[in-house]
Amino acid sequence: MEHIFDFSQVTTWFHELLTQTLGLGDFLAILIECVLVGSAILGAYSVIAMILIFMERKVCAYFQCRIGPVRVGPWGLMQVLADVLKMLIKEIFFVDKADKLLYIVAPFLVIIGSVGAFSFLPWNRGAHILDFNVGVFLLTAISSIGVVGIFLAGWGSNNKYSVVSAMRAAVQMISYEMSLCLCLITAVILTGTMQVSGIVESQAGPWGWLIVQGHVPALIAFVIFLIAGNAEANRGPFDMAEAESELTAGHHTEYSGMGFGFFYLAEFLNLFIIAGIAATVFLGGWAPIQIGVEAFDEVMQYIPGIVWFMGKAFLLVWLLMWIKWTFPRLRIDQILKLEWKYLMPLALINLVLMTVIVAFGLYIK
Amino acid sequence: MEVRKPTIKSLPYDEFKDNESLEKIVDELHEGGVNVVTGNLDSLINWGRSNSLWSLTFATSCCGIEFMACGCSRYDFSRFGFEVTRNSPRQADLIMCAGTITHKMAPALKRLYDEMAEPKYVVAVGGCAISGGPFKQSYHVVKGIEEIVPVDVFIPGCPPRPEAILYGMMQLQRKVKIEKFFGGANHKQTKEEAALGVSNEELTYGRGGKKPIVVTEVPAEFTETLKKEQEEAK
Amino acid sequence: MKLNHLVFDFDKFAQEMQNLKDKKHFDFLVTIVGEDFGEGEGLGCVYILENTENHERCSVKMLAKVVDGESVIPTVTNIWKGADLLERECFDFLGIKFLGHPDMRRLFLRNDFKGYPLRKDFKATDEYTLDDDVEPDFGLEYSLDRDGHLQQKENKLFSSDDYVINIGPQHPSTHGVLRLQTVLNGETVKRIYPHLGYIHRGIEKMWESMTYPQTLALTDRLNYLCAMQQRHALVGVIEEAMEVELTDRIHYIRTIMDELQRLDSHLLFTSCCAQDLGALTAFLYGMRDREHVLNVMEETTGGRLIQNYYRIGGLQDDIDPNFVKNVKELCKYLRPMIKEYMDVFGDNIIAHNRLENVGPMSLADCINYGVTGPAGRASGWKNDVRKNHPYDMYDKVNFEQVTFDSCDSMGRYLVHINEMYQSLNIIEQLIDNIPEGDFYVKQKPIIKVPEGQWYFSVEGAAGEFGVYLDSKGDKSPYRMKMRPMGLSLVGALDPMLRGQKIADLVTTGAAIDIVIPDIDR
């Protein structure tokens, strides 16, 4: 793994620049770095959201034998830019009898949950933003803030449709977090650490990806993770909460302009975050494909880690979009039945299986 | 003052049938003392708005099926960016009123229009929405939705072919492109204006003497005589 | 069919109707026609009944008795449950109060509408208000007390702690403007009250002032997916009344066009069923293939949705020279595509979970509510008008009547799919043998229908569509009423959905294939 580009070279160089060359004090240097990193996160968030929205429109169009946006800019690339411009200038108004505080706070909570989880993703060796030693655990905790946001939006809108939809969404998201966490814990058992950078480092050797190391239980955990993640993000066959053909627009019926824009963005980014975590934990994150053959491995390591990470994440996003545009949606009681009767017991059994395998050393080293 | 000519990709300006109405709008704004020369920011925002018109799912009868067919694989209005049809009026930019409006449905239409966020547009699709259509003699049909909401584009036909619907949407795009944004479509209404309960468009263009955009060729002397009659009636 | 009315006394009416159902086994109430019979007779109703075993039909004419200035007739809702909405319609349009009906409210028009439109002395105004309608939360039940005076009782519709939401009228599903007032208990549906009339255009009243050829234009705009079949019913009743002899060519072409229209409607049905369940890709595949059917019809008639093809005495124009070739290619193209819908959507396990045991209605209930069409056939009721009362070439071609006995929405979906195969069979049997002849039998310039009453029905894609004609020998009809395909289905939605979930409401609404302009007329 020597040839892979280590981003910590850049970060240490920059820190040296600020403290040594410019002679700034510690506090000021860290302040400047924090501001830079914060704007980088928000910038990356928005840009990836726009790429994802465009990708969804094109992918969905090609599955449906149509062409999708092509007129706005070459091959329709400027379409999302036009959408964003329009959403920014829409009138924002407040519903008269709505609970003002809850109504205003709800979109922000959703965004906070989403950006918080986004910051945990490892982009490259050395390019981690939040890297606590309880990494994965804290990640699931922060992403739960989004549930509160949805629930507040439904209640605060003073609209019967919104309430029904918000209740469905809350129940669904809380249920599926169980399976999600169980799958992550299954992976943590194998890697031995909850720290995100540690998880990726343990997959960095030849045939190192967790899905190969852990063979059967890791594969089961991966599939369960994708299903549960889909449900967490309110996408695909599990989008009862905003089932358009039933409850008009669900919990964000009464939002317009940028308030609605936040929900729209957060939905796509949640999808990306799920795909990103799956790629990190099961598919090796930024670690390239290593098969033990010297020459091949060296070539693979010259491709930067961020390309590997984004590639894996977008592949999983495409897979999840494929699933969404093919299957009809499940009813809410069927969603809950799937989780409590099938997925969670399976995840528990899988956890035990993985423990046995690790205890007896039966994994592929 | 040069007249801004709105451009639509791959369709030259002169091939559209009704450039006179657009030029008249610009002239009226100019006569009213409005500064029509816009900055680049106005044009940029209008470009964004015109390419991302999200319509409300509102189809009452037969024209709704042609609208759906327009969105399907054969005609595909998602090429233009319109395929995101929102279900909530608060998130939609325009109502494509496809189908007959009856006396029982009229309050619902007015309420939906009022709930929409500015800037908003209305397109009347089909004969029934324009004038009552084949049901003009009925005791329960509104003779054209212009009695209830201000209409921007009329698309005649019973039902109009999907190509006609696409053409009507392009006409709406042209109209959005020449609108004055800062101060016009983006105007924050004062207390007196808000009490009137009308949209920004009605405030800017006024409802009384407004001439609708008709997507057809009208001989020049017809408009001349009509204009003269209206002036005499005043 | 020419109608010879049975007439009963007011006091014996309820008993005689009960006898008709129990003893003579007339268990299917086809329709109730409210009519203003004019100066001498006043208001009244015509009931058309069918015996589901030997398919015999009869009609009963009942004149309303005037009590305290109101016209009254005893109700038949306790005998045929389908009469519920039909009697409310008669009250709405004519002001006839039905004694013993639990919920005598207006159905189509606003509660503050003044007057009764179908009475001959109704004066229309163009006024309307943009204020919301005042809706009482009780229904009225009328009865006669011991002295023979009219008294009313209020039946409460909602209790005070009911959670009521309105589904519609602006609704993302494509079925049109239907408003279902749903009483919920969490996610479970307790009761549904349908509110119709948001697309009521007053076609039946308009017909009374038009000449017969002028009346034809409006039928295409009812159930716009069954344009040919609805025009067929209207043209059929007028031709039967005038005893017009049509050539064989006309019969063949009409049958083929009806079946093409059925394919169009069923393709849109499978697409919309998939869309309402969330599988948007299947929706677009179905619409893509529907465009092929529309191409074939458009070449001959010129219209994609509004066909304007049949007229009194034949067809508007002869078929296009390429018609036969195009239809054969269409049949070859469409067979594997229907299998594809089942692969993509119908056989999917999620679709099975969403459609099975959803919206159940037993066979006896279907007959009682008058649920015709594929929805009734999914419960095992053999109600196909093409088999029971054949017209055109239907008694000379081989095709099966598709029934299932699952009584739920999965059955309804499968009935539609299999009927598409049957339609293709019918078309393939007829397309090569179209006989030569005239496409139009010349009629007089002014068409006058002789005096009498007739009823003619066809099998529309969503149910039985019939037209009742009461003519006094003029060039305009005195009263023409349509039996809509969807009204009985909407009336049956409430019992189908009690105890089911909101998601099931959408599924059932999609699976019974209602198109609202057909119900509202």
Coordinates of C-alpha atoms in Angstrom, one line a residue, chain B residues 20 24 27-28 31 209 211 220-234:
Chain B
E20 CA -46.5 39.9 -32.0
K24 CA -46.6 43.8 -27.5
D27 CA -43.9 47.4 -25.7
E28 CA -46.6 47.7 -23.0
E31 CA -44.9 52.4 -22.5
G209 CA -57.3 45.4 -20.5
K211 CA -54.9 40.6 -24.1
A220 CA -53.2 42.3 -38.6
E221 CA -56.3 44.2 -39.5
F222 CA -58.4 42.1 -37.1
T223 CA -56.2 43.2 -34.2
E224 CA -56.4 46.8 -35.4
T225 CA -60.2 46.8 -35.5
L226 CA -60.3 45.1 -32.1
K227 CA -57.9 47.6 -30.6
K228 CA -60.0 50.5 -32.0
E229 CA -63.2 49.1 -30.6
Q230 CA -61.7 48.7 -27.2
E231 CA -60.5 52.2 -27.2
E232 CA -63.9 53.5 -28.2
A233 CA -65.5 51.4 -25.5
K234 CA -63.3 53.0 -22.8

